[in-house]
Coordinates of C-alpha atoms and ligand atoms in Angstrom, one line a residue:
X119 CA -23.4 21.9 -44.5
X120 CA -22.8 22.6 -40.9
X121 CA -25.3 20.8 -38.7
X122 CA -26.7 22.3 -35.5
X123 CA -24.5 21.3 -32.6
X124 CA -25.8 20.9 -29.0
X125 CA -25.1 23.8 -26.6
X126 CA -25.1 24.7 -22.9
X127 CA -28.3 26.3 -21.6
X128 CA -26.7 28.6 -19.2
X129 CA -23.4 29.9 -17.9
X130 CA -24.0 28.3 -14.5
X131 CA -24.6 25.1 -16.3
X132 CA -21.2 25.0 -18.1
X133 CA -19.4 26.1 -14.9
X134 CA -21.0 23.2 -13.0
X135 CA -20.2 20.8 -15.8
X136 CA -16.5 21.9 -16.0
X137 CA -16.2 22.0 -12.2
X138 CA -17.9 18.6 -12.2
X139 CA -15.3 17.2 -14.6
X140 CA -12.4 18.7 -12.6
X141 CA -13.7 17.7 -9.1
X142 CA -13.3 14.0 -9.1
X143 CA -11.6 11.0 -7.5
X144 CA -8.4 13.1 -8.1
X145 CA -9.4 15.6 -5.5
X146 CA -10.5 13.3 -2.8
X147 CA -8.2 10.2 -3.3
X148 CA -5.3 11.0 -5.6
X149 CA -4.5 14.4 -4.0
X150 CA -4.3 13.2 -0.4
X151 CA -2.2 10.2 -1.5
X152 CA 0.2 12.4 -3.4
X153 CA 0.5 14.8 -0.4
X154 CA 1.3 12.0 2.0
X155 CA 3.7 10.2 -0.4
X156 CA 5.6 13.4 -0.8
X157 CA 6.0 14.2 2.8
X158 CA 3.0 16.4 3.6
X159 CA 3.6 20.1 3.3
X160 CA 6.6 19.6 1.0
X161 CA 4.2 19.0 -1.8
X162 CA 2.2 22.2 -1.4
X163 CA 4.8 24.7 -2.7
X164 CA 5.5 23.1 -6.1
X165 CA 1.7 22.4 -6.2
X166 CA 0.7 26.0 -6.0
X167 CA 3.5 27.2 -8.3
X168 CA 2.4 24.6 -10.9
X169 CA -1.2 25.8 -10.5
X170 CA -0.3 29.4 -11.3
X171 CA 2.2 28.7 -14.1
X172 CA 0.7 25.6 -15.8
X173 CA -2.8 24.9 -14.6
X174 CA -4.4 28.4 -14.8
X175 CA -2.9 29.4 -18.2
X176 CA -3.8 26.1 -19.8
X177 CA -7.4 26.3 -18.6
X178 CA -7.7 29.6 -20.3
X179 CA -6.0 28.3 -23.4
X180 CA -8.3 25.2 -23.6
X181 CA -11.5 27.1 -23.0
X182 CA -10.5 29.6 -25.7
X183 CA -9.4 27.0 -28.3
X184 CA -12.5 24.9 -27.6
X185 CA -14.8 27.8 -28.2
X186 CA -12.8 28.8 -31.3
X187 CA -13.0 25.3 -32.8
X188 CA -16.7 25.0 -32.0
X189 CA -17.2 28.0 -34.3
X190 CA -15.9 25.7 -37.1
X191 CA -18.1 22.8 -36.1
X192 CA -15.2 21.0 -34.4
X193 CA -15.4 19.7 -30.9
X194 CA -12.2 17.7 -30.6
X195 CA -8.5 18.4 -31.0
X196 CA -7.9 17.0 -34.5
X197 CA -10.4 19.6 -36.0
X198 CA -9.5 22.3 -33.6
X199 CA -5.7 22.0 -34.2
X200 CA -6.3 21.9 -37.9
X201 CA -8.4 25.1 -37.8
X202 CA -5.5 26.8 -36.1
X203 CA -2.8 25.6 -38.4
X204 CA -4.5 24.9 -41.7
X205 CA -1.3 24.7 -43.6
X206 CA 0.1 21.8 -41.6
X207 CA -1.2 18.4 -42.7
X208 CA 0.0 16.5 -39.7
X209 CA -1.2 18.6 -36.8
X210 CA -4.6 17.0 -36.9
X211 CA -3.0 13.6 -36.2
X212 CA -1.4 15.0 -33.1
X213 CA -4.9 16.0 -32.0
X214 CA -5.8 12.3 -31.8
X215 CA -4.4 12.4 -28.3
X216 CA -7.4 14.6 -27.4
X217 CA -9.7 11.7 -28.0
X218 CA -7.3 8.9 -27.1
X219 CA -6.3 10.3 -23.6
X220 CA -9.8 10.7 -22.3
X221 CA -10.7 7.2 -23.6
X222 CA -7.8 5.7 -21.8
X223 CA -8.5 7.5 -18.5
X224 CA -12.2 6.4 -18.9
X225 CA -11.2 2.8 -19.3
X226 CA -9.8 2.6 -15.7
X227 CA -11.5 5.5 -14.0
X228 CA -14.9 3.9 -14.4
X229 CA -14.0 0.7 -12.6
X230 CA -12.7 2.7 -9.6
X231 CA -15.8 4.9 -9.7
X232 CA -17.9 1.8 -9.5
X233 CA -16.1 0.7 -6.2
X234 CA -17.3 4.0 -4.7
X235 CA -20.9 3.2 -5.5
X236 CA -20.5 -0.3 -4.1
X237 CA -18.9 1.0 -0.9
X238 CA -21.6 3.5 -0.4
X239 CA -24.1 0.6 -0.5
X240 CA -21.9 -1.5 1.8
X241 CA -21.6 1.4 4.2
X242 CA -25.3 1.9 4.4
X243 CA -25.9 -1.8 5.0
X244 CA -23.1 -1.9 7.6
X245 CA -21.3 -4.7 5.6
X246 CA -17.8 -3.8 6.8
X247 CA -18.8 -2.3 10.1
X248 CA -17.3 -5.1 12.2
X249 CA -13.8 -4.9 10.7
X250 CA -11.5 -3.0 13.0
X251 CA -8.0 -3.4 11.6
X252 CA -6.0 -2.5 8.5
X253 CA -5.5 -6.2 7.6
X254 CA -9.2 -7.0 7.7
X255 CA -10.1 -3.9 5.7
X256 CA -7.5 -4.6 3.1
X257 CA -8.8 -8.2 2.8
X258 CA -12.3 -6.8 2.3
X259 CA -11.1 -4.5 -0.5
X260 CA -9.0 -7.1 -2.3
X261 CA -11.8 -9.7 -2.0
X262 CA -14.2 -7.2 -3.6
X263 CA -11.7 -6.3 -6.4
X264 CA -11.5 -10.0 -7.2
X265 CA -7.8 -10.2 -6.3
X266 CA -8.4 -12.8 -3.6
X267 CA -11.2 -15.1 -2.5
X268 CA -11.9 -14.7 1.2
X269 CA -14.7 -14.8 3.8
X270 CA -16.0 -11.5 2.5
X271 CA -16.2 -12.2 -1.3
X272 CA -15.9 -15.4 -3.2
X273 CA -15.8 -13.9 -6.8
X274 CA -15.6 -10.7 -8.8
X275 CA -19.3 -10.8 -9.6
X276 CA -20.4 -8.1 -7.1
X277 CA -17.7 -5.8 -8.4
X278 CA -18.7 -6.6 -12.0
X279 CA -22.4 -5.9 -11.2
X280 CA -21.5 -2.5 -9.8
X281 CA -19.3 -1.8 -12.8
X282 CA -22.3 -2.5 -15.1
X283 CA -24.6 -0.2 -13.2
X284 CA -22.0 2.6 -13.2
X285 CA -21.3 2.0 -16.9
X286 CA -25.0 2.2 -17.8
X287 CA -25.5 5.3 -15.7
X288 CA -22.8 7.0 -17.6
X289 CA -24.2 6.0 -21.0
X290 CA -27.7 7.2 -20.0
X291 CA -26.3 10.6 -19.1
X292 CA -24.3 11.1 -22.3
X293 CA -27.1 9.7 -24.4
X294 CA -29.2 12.7 -23.3
X295 CA -26.6 15.1 -24.7
X296 CA -24.9 18.2 -23.4
X297 CA -27.9 20.3 -22.2
X298 CA -30.4 17.7 -21.2
X299 CA -27.8 15.1 -20.0
X300 CA -24.5 16.3 -18.7
X301 CA -25.6 19.8 -17.7
X302 CA -28.8 18.7 -16.1
X303 CA -27.1 16.0 -14.1
X304 CA -24.2 18.2 -12.9
X305 CA -26.7 20.8 -11.7
X306 CA -28.1 18.3 -9.2
X307 CA -24.9 16.3 -8.5
X308 CA -22.6 19.2 -7.7
X309 CA -24.5 20.9 -4.9
X310 CA -25.2 17.4 -3.5
X311 CA -21.4 16.6 -3.6
X312 CA -20.7 19.9 -1.7
X313 CA -23.3 19.1 0.8
X314 CA -21.8 15.7 1.7
X315 CA -18.3 17.0 1.7
X316 CA -19.1 19.9 4.0
X317 CA -20.7 17.4 6.4
X318 CA -17.5 15.3 6.5
X319 CA -15.3 18.4 6.6
X320 CA -17.1 19.6 9.8
X321 CA -17.1 16.1 11.3
X322 CA -13.3 15.8 10.8
X323 CA -12.6 19.2 12.2
X324 CA -14.5 18.4 15.4
X325 CA -12.6 15.1 16.0
X326 CA -11.2 14.8 19.5
X327 CA -8.0 13.0 20.4
X328 CA -8.8 9.3 20.4
X329 CA -5.7 8.1 22.3
X330 CA -5.0 10.1 25.5
X331 CA -1.4 8.7 25.5
X332 CA -0.7 10.4 22.2
X333 CA -2.0 14.0 22.7
X334 CA 0.1 15.2 19.7
X335 CA -2.1 13.2 17.3
X336 CA -4.7 15.9 17.2
X337 CA -6.6 17.7 14.5
X338 CA -4.4 20.9 14.6
X339 CA -1.3 18.9 14.0
X340 CA -3.1 16.9 11.3
X341 CA -3.8 20.1 9.5
X342 CA -0.2 21.1 10.0
X343 CA 0.9 17.9 8.3
X344 CA -0.7 19.1 5.1
X345 CA -0.1 22.8 5.5
X346 CA 3.4 23.4 7.0
X347 CA 5.4 24.2 3.9
X348 CA 8.8 22.7 3.4
X349 CA 10.8 24.7 0.9
X350 CA 13.5 22.0 0.6
X351 CA 11.2 20.1 -1.7
X352 CA 11.8 22.8 -4.4
X353 CA 15.1 21.0 -5.0
X354 CA 13.5 17.6 -5.6
X355 CA 12.6 16.9 -9.3
X356 CA 10.3 14.1 -8.5
X357 CA 8.1 16.3 -6.3
X358 CA 7.8 18.8 -9.1
X359 CA 6.8 16.1 -11.6
X360 CA 4.2 14.8 -9.3
X361 CA 2.8 18.2 -8.5
X362 CA 2.5 19.2 -12.1
X363 CA 0.9 15.9 -13.0
X364 CA -1.6 16.3 -10.2
X365 CA -2.5 19.9 -11.4
X366 CA -3.2 18.6 -14.9
X367 CA -5.2 15.6 -13.7
X368 CA -7.3 17.5 -11.2
X369 CA -8.1 20.4 -13.5
X370 CA -9.0 17.9 -16.3
X371 CA -6.7 20.0 -18.5
X372 CA -4.2 19.0 -21.2
X373 CA -6.1 16.1 -22.5
X374 CA -8.9 17.5 -24.6
X375 CA -11.9 17.3 -22.3
X376 CA -12.2 21.1 -21.7
X377 CA -11.7 21.6 -25.5
X378 CA -14.8 19.6 -26.1
X379 CA -16.9 21.1 -23.3
X380 CA -15.9 24.7 -24.5
X381 CA -16.8 23.9 -28.1
X382 CA -20.4 24.0 -27.1
X383 CA -20.1 27.6 -26.1
X384 CA -21.0 30.4 -28.5
X385 CA -18.6 33.1 -29.7
X386 CA -20.1 35.7 -27.4
X387 CA -19.8 33.6 -24.3
X388 CA -17.2 34.6 -21.7
X389 CA -14.4 32.2 -21.1
X390 CA -12.1 34.0 -18.7
X391 CA -14.4 34.4 -15.7
X392 CA -16.1 31.1 -16.3
X393 CA -12.8 29.3 -16.6
X394 CA -11.4 31.0 -13.5
X395 CA -14.5 30.2 -11.5
X396 CA -14.2 26.5 -12.4
X397 CA -10.5 26.5 -11.4
X398 CA -11.3 28.2 -8.1
X399 CA -14.1 25.8 -7.3
X400 CA -11.8 22.8 -8.1
X401 CA -9.0 24.2 -6.0
X402 CA -11.3 24.7 -3.0
X403 CA -12.6 21.2 -3.4
X404 CA -9.1 19.8 -3.6
X405 CA -7.1 21.6 -1.0
X406 CA -9.8 22.6 1.5
X407 CA -12.1 19.7 1.3
X408 CA -10.0 16.9 -0.2
X409 CA -7.0 18.0 1.8
X410 CA -8.9 18.3 5.1
X411 CA -10.9 15.1 5.1
X412 CA -8.7 12.0 4.8
X413 CA -5.3 13.2 5.9
X414 CA -6.0 15.1 9.1
X415 CA -8.4 12.3 10.1
X416 CA -5.8 9.6 9.4
X417 CA -3.2 11.6 11.3
X418 CA -5.4 11.8 14.4
X419 CA -6.1 8.0 14.4
X420 CA -2.8 6.6 13.0
X421 CA -0.1 9.3 13.4
X422 CA 2.2 10.8 10.7
X423 CA 4.3 7.7 10.0
X424 CA 1.5 5.3 9.5
X425 CA -0.5 7.8 7.4
X426 CA 2.5 8.1 5.1
X427 CA 3.2 4.4 4.9
X428 CA -0.5 3.6 4.1
X429 CA -0.4 6.1 1.3
X430 CA 2.9 4.6 0.0
X431 CA 1.4 1.1 0.0
X432 CA -1.2 2.1 -2.7
X433 CA -3.1 5.1 -3.9
X434 CA -6.5 3.6 -2.9
X435 CA -5.6 2.5 0.6
X436 CA -6.2 5.8 2.2
X437 CA -9.7 6.1 0.7
X438 CA -10.9 2.5 0.9
X439 CA -9.0 1.1 3.9
X440 CA -8.0 3.9 6.3
X441 CA -11.1 6.0 5.8
X442 CA -13.7 3.2 6.5
X443 CA -11.6 2.2 9.6
X444 CA -11.8 5.8 10.9
X445 CA -15.5 6.1 10.1
X446 CA -16.2 2.8 11.9
X447 CA -15.0 4.4 15.1
X448 CA -17.5 7.3 14.9
X449 CA -21.1 7.3 16.0
X450 CA -23.5 7.0 13.0
X451 CA -20.8 5.2 11.1
X452 CA -23.2 3.9 8.5
X453 CA -24.4 7.5 7.6
X454 CA -20.9 8.9 7.5
X455 CA -19.6 6.0 5.5
X456 CA -22.4 6.5 3.0
X457 CA -21.7 10.2 2.8
X458 CA -18.0 9.6 2.1
X459 CA -18.5 7.0 -0.6
X460 CA -21.5 8.6 -2.3
X461 CA -19.7 11.9 -2.4
X462 CA -16.8 10.0 -4.2
X463 CA -19.3 8.5 -6.6
X464 CA -20.8 11.8 -7.5
X465 CA -17.4 13.3 -7.9
X466 CA -16.4 10.3 -10.1
X467 CA -19.5 10.2 -12.4
X468 CA -19.5 14.0 -13.1
X469 CA -15.8 13.4 -14.3
X470 CA -16.3 10.2 -16.2
X471 CA -19.1 11.7 -18.4
X472 CA -16.6 14.4 -19.4
X473 CA -14.1 11.7 -20.4
X474 CA -16.7 10.1 -22.6
X475 CA -17.8 13.2 -24.4
X476 CA -14.7 13.8 -26.7
X477 CA -15.1 10.4 -28.4
X478 CA -18.8 11.0 -28.9
X479 CA -18.3 14.5 -30.2
X480 CA -15.6 13.3 -32.6
X481 CA -18.0 10.8 -34.2
X482 CA -20.8 13.3 -34.3
X483 CA -18.8 16.2 -35.7
X484 CA -16.4 14.5 -38.1
X485 CA -18.6 11.7 -39.4
X486 CA -21.9 13.6 -39.3
X487 CA -23.8 10.9 -37.4
X488 CA -26.5 11.4 -34.9
X489 CA -25.7 11.6 -31.2
X490 CA -27.7 8.4 -30.5
X491 CA -25.6 6.4 -33.0
X492 CA -22.4 8.0 -31.7
X493 CA -23.2 7.1 -28.1
X494 CA -24.1 3.5 -29.2
X495 CA -20.7 3.1 -30.9
X496 CA -18.9 4.7 -28.0
X497 CA -20.7 2.3 -25.6
X498 CA -19.5 -0.8 -27.4
X499 CA -15.9 0.3 -27.8
X500 CA -15.6 1.8 -24.2
X501 CA -17.2 -1.4 -22.7
X502 CA -14.4 -3.5 -24.4
X503 CA -11.7 -1.0 -23.3
X504 CA -12.8 -1.2 -19.7
X505 CA -12.3 -4.9 -19.4
X506 CA -8.5 -5.1 -18.9
X507 CA -8.6 -2.7 -15.9
X508 CA -11.2 -5.0 -14.3
X509 CA -9.6 -8.4 -14.9
X510 CA -5.9 -7.5 -14.8
X511 CA -5.9 -5.0 -12.0
X512 CA -3.5 -7.3 -10.0
X513 CA -1.1 -7.2 -12.9
X514 CA -0.5 -3.5 -12.8
X515 CA -2.7 -2.6 -15.8
X516 CA -4.5 0.3 -14.1
X517 CA -1.2 1.9 -13.0
X518 CA 0.1 1.5 -16.6
X519 CA -3.0 3.1 -18.1
X520 CA -2.9 5.9 -15.5
X521 CA 0.7 6.6 -16.4
X522 CA 0.1 7.0 -20.1
X523 CA -3.4 8.4 -20.1
X524 CA -3.3 10.3 -16.8
X525 CA 0.3 11.6 -16.8
X526 CA 2.5 11.3 -19.9
X527 CA 0.1 12.2 -22.7
X528 CA -1.3 15.0 -20.6
X529 CA 2.0 16.8 -20.4
X530 CA 2.8 16.1 -24.0
X531 CA -0.5 17.3 -25.3
X532 CA -0.5 20.4 -23.1
X533 CA 3.0 21.4 -24.4
X534 CA 1.8 21.2 -28.0
X535 CA -1.4 23.0 -27.2
X536 CA 0.2 26.0 -25.5
X537 CA 2.7 26.3 -28.3
X538 CA 0.1 26.2 -31.0
X539 CA -1.9 28.8 -29.2
X540 CA 0.8 31.4 -28.4
X541 CA 3.3 30.8 -31.3
X542 CA 1.3 29.4 -34.3
X543 CA -2.0 31.2 -33.7
X544 CA 0.1 34.2 -32.4
X545 CA -0.1 35.9 -29.1
X546 CA -1.8 39.1 -30.3
X547 CA -4.6 37.1 -32.0
X548 CA -4.7 34.7 -29.1
X549 CA -5.0 37.5 -26.5
X550 CA -7.9 39.1 -28.5
X551 CA -9.6 35.7 -28.9
X552 CA -9.4 35.0 -25.1
X553 CA -11.0 38.3 -24.3
X554 CA -13.9 38.0 -26.8
X555 CA -17.0 38.4 -24.7
X556 CA -14.9 38.4 -21.5
X557 CA -16.3 39.8 -18.3
X558 CA -12.9 40.1 -16.8
X559 CA -9.4 40.8 -18.1
X560 CA -6.5 38.5 -17.5
X561 CA -3.5 40.2 -15.9
X562 CA -1.0 41.2 -18.6
X563 CA 1.8 39.3 -17.0
X564 CA 0.1 36.2 -18.3
X565 CA 0.9 37.2 -21.9
X566 CA 4.5 36.6 -21.0
X567 CA 3.7 33.5 -18.9
X568 CA 1.7 31.8 -21.6
X569 CA 4.2 32.5 -24.3
X570 CA 7.4 31.7 -22.5
X571 CA 7.1 30.4 -19.0
X572 CA 4.4 27.7 -19.5
X573 CA 6.1 26.1 -22.5
X574 CA 9.5 26.3 -20.9
X575 CA 8.2 24.8 -17.7
X576 CA 6.6 22.0 -19.7
X577 CA 9.7 21.3 -21.7
X578 CA 11.8 21.1 -18.5
X579 CA 9.3 18.6 -17.0
X580 CA 9.3 16.5 -20.2
X581 CA 13.1 16.7 -20.5
X582 CA 13.9 15.8 -16.9
X583 CA 11.4 13.0 -17.0
X584 CA 12.8 11.6 -20.3
X585 CA 16.3 11.8 -18.8
X586 CA 15.4 10.1 -15.5
X587 CA 12.7 7.7 -16.4
X588 CA 12.5 6.9 -20.1
X589 CA 14.9 3.9 -20.2
X590 CA 13.8 2.1 -17.0
X591 CA 10.2 2.7 -18.1
X592 CA 10.6 1.2 -21.6
X593 CA 12.7 -1.7 -20.2
X594 CA 10.0 -2.3 -17.6
X595 CA 12.7 -2.2 -14.8
X596 CA 10.1 -1.7 -12.1
X597 CA 7.7 -4.3 -13.3
X598 CA 7.6 -7.7 -11.7
X599 CA 8.6 -10.4 -14.2
X600 CA 5.2 -12.1 -14.0
X601 CA 3.4 -8.9 -15.0
X602 CA 5.6 -8.0 -17.9
X603 CA 3.5 -9.7 -20.5
X604 CA 0.4 -7.9 -19.3
X605 CA 2.2 -4.5 -19.4
X606 CA 3.5 -5.2 -22.9
X607 CA 0.1 -6.2 -24.1
X608 CA -1.4 -3.0 -22.5
X609 CA 1.1 -0.9 -24.4
X610 CA 0.5 -2.8 -27.6
X611 CA -3.3 -2.2 -27.1
X612 CA -2.7 1.5 -26.5
X613 CA -0.6 1.8 -29.7
X614 CA -3.3 0.0 -31.6
X615 CA -6.0 2.4 -30.3
X616 CA -3.8 5.4 -31.3
X617 CA -3.4 4.0 -34.8
X618 CA -7.1 3.3 -35.2
X619 CA -8.0 6.8 -34.1
X620 CA -5.4 8.2 -36.5
X621 CA -6.9 6.1 -39.3
X622 CA -10.4 7.5 -38.5
X623 CA -9.0 11.1 -38.6
X624 CA -7.5 10.3 -42.0
X625 CA -10.7 8.8 -43.3
X626 CA -12.9 11.7 -42.0
X627 CA -10.7 14.3 -43.6
X628 CA -10.7 12.4 -46.9
X629 CA -14.4 12.0 -46.9
X630 CA -15.5 15.5 -46.6
X631 CA -14.2 19.0 -46.9
X632 CA -13.8 20.9 -43.7
X633 CA -16.6 23.4 -43.2
X634 CA -15.6 27.0 -43.1
X635 CA -16.7 29.3 -40.4
X636 CA -19.9 31.0 -41.4
Ligands
PFF173 N1 -10.2 15.8 -12.9 C1 -10.7 14.5 -12.6 C2 -10.4 14.1 -11.2 O1 -9.7 15.0 -10.5 O2 -10.7 13.1 -10.7 C3 -10.2 13.4 -13.5 C4 -10.1 13.7 -14.9 C5 -11.3 14.0 -15.6 C6 -8.9 13.8 -15.6 C7 -11.3 14.4 -17.0 C8 -8.8 14.2 -16.9 C9 -10.0 14.5 -17.6 F1 -9.9 14.9 -18.8

């Protein structure tokens, strides 16, 4: 018998929750770093093309597939893929990525999220206020992360404590379920997040020129750094890969999270307008807010070359080193510092709860256990999975997890998903399914894009990537000799997790017949 699944209480609620998942550390930290690493405006052309040809179609596909699967009582990819292609015995195993990917991202995302909570407290208390140079601020960060012992921190204990607080906060939210947990929380957190980011946005736009000897380092040129397009980047394969990867990551698409959120919709609920609203909100938060806060401010204080080299020296340096240094030079530094890091924390937690939900939904839907029990099991497993990112950060484990969970599997999963949708399900049926209950029609050109362009684009990305990077990656060419064992163990751990999840799918399907749509 099909049990009653949880549901969203309102349309605004699900839009807030999906936008909450999309708007995260990716918008405010990963995006500016990628823009700076790829030479500023050079990134924006492939970025917008990827948004229109990959991001937007995949969001519609995932919302539709999720709602469709929810009708069969399935909230995760194994069940949803199986409902679409009942004749194929293997497709459900491919769906395992839709639980695995979010779990992997969760396992490192949470630790970084906990730094933002810690730094918002440190800002408020003025703990780093006297540090005035890059070196000092980097030392503060690495001391906090437990990478070195210095005058600021003598152990990883403070970081671990903030991790525990963040972890428990996430568990409490998902424990309360979709409507009373995630939706309720996002309804408060999202407006607050916009409030803090608009304050910072306005503050950055009104920055003067700090150094009279360098009048070119001003806010207008800072904005130009991000926005002056450079069409020569269209010839660079790496910029394309980075742009497509960022689009997937920022929209939370291609990994199963939106499938799960959309599975709590009912058949009559619109997906086109809601999905489009969530995309637009995320894009505004990324390019307008995320793109205007760190980079133009860094440009004004440090100039184009230093901004680029800070970004190249590590994805977190712009956010946790450059930004606090800039804020320290402003009046009311403690308030602005708090606003910056607390905004990051809200962005992070509304995303991490979405990463937790697929695993919980899988246990509830496929093993018929209560939410409380499912959250309990998730908490134990996720807690263990989070430990390597904390203790082996210095050995490159986070980058490794981000590569597999946050880049490779995203592109792979998205490719399979869009093919299943337009070729196996069939474009005519798919088009009707998308428009069930829709308040807006999708331009017809997207029939063609979803069927041919998006899959072709994804194949090209995967192909170029395989050709250029596969061998050096497998051989760990770019990994320091001392870290190779850690990277190997991380890969073995990921493989083990994939096998366990595949085993669970096997077991679940064996145990009970799949309920038919009533
Ligand atoms: N979209 C989030 C961000 O930009 O930070 C991260 C994320 C959440 C990625 C959920 C993937 C996901 F499924």
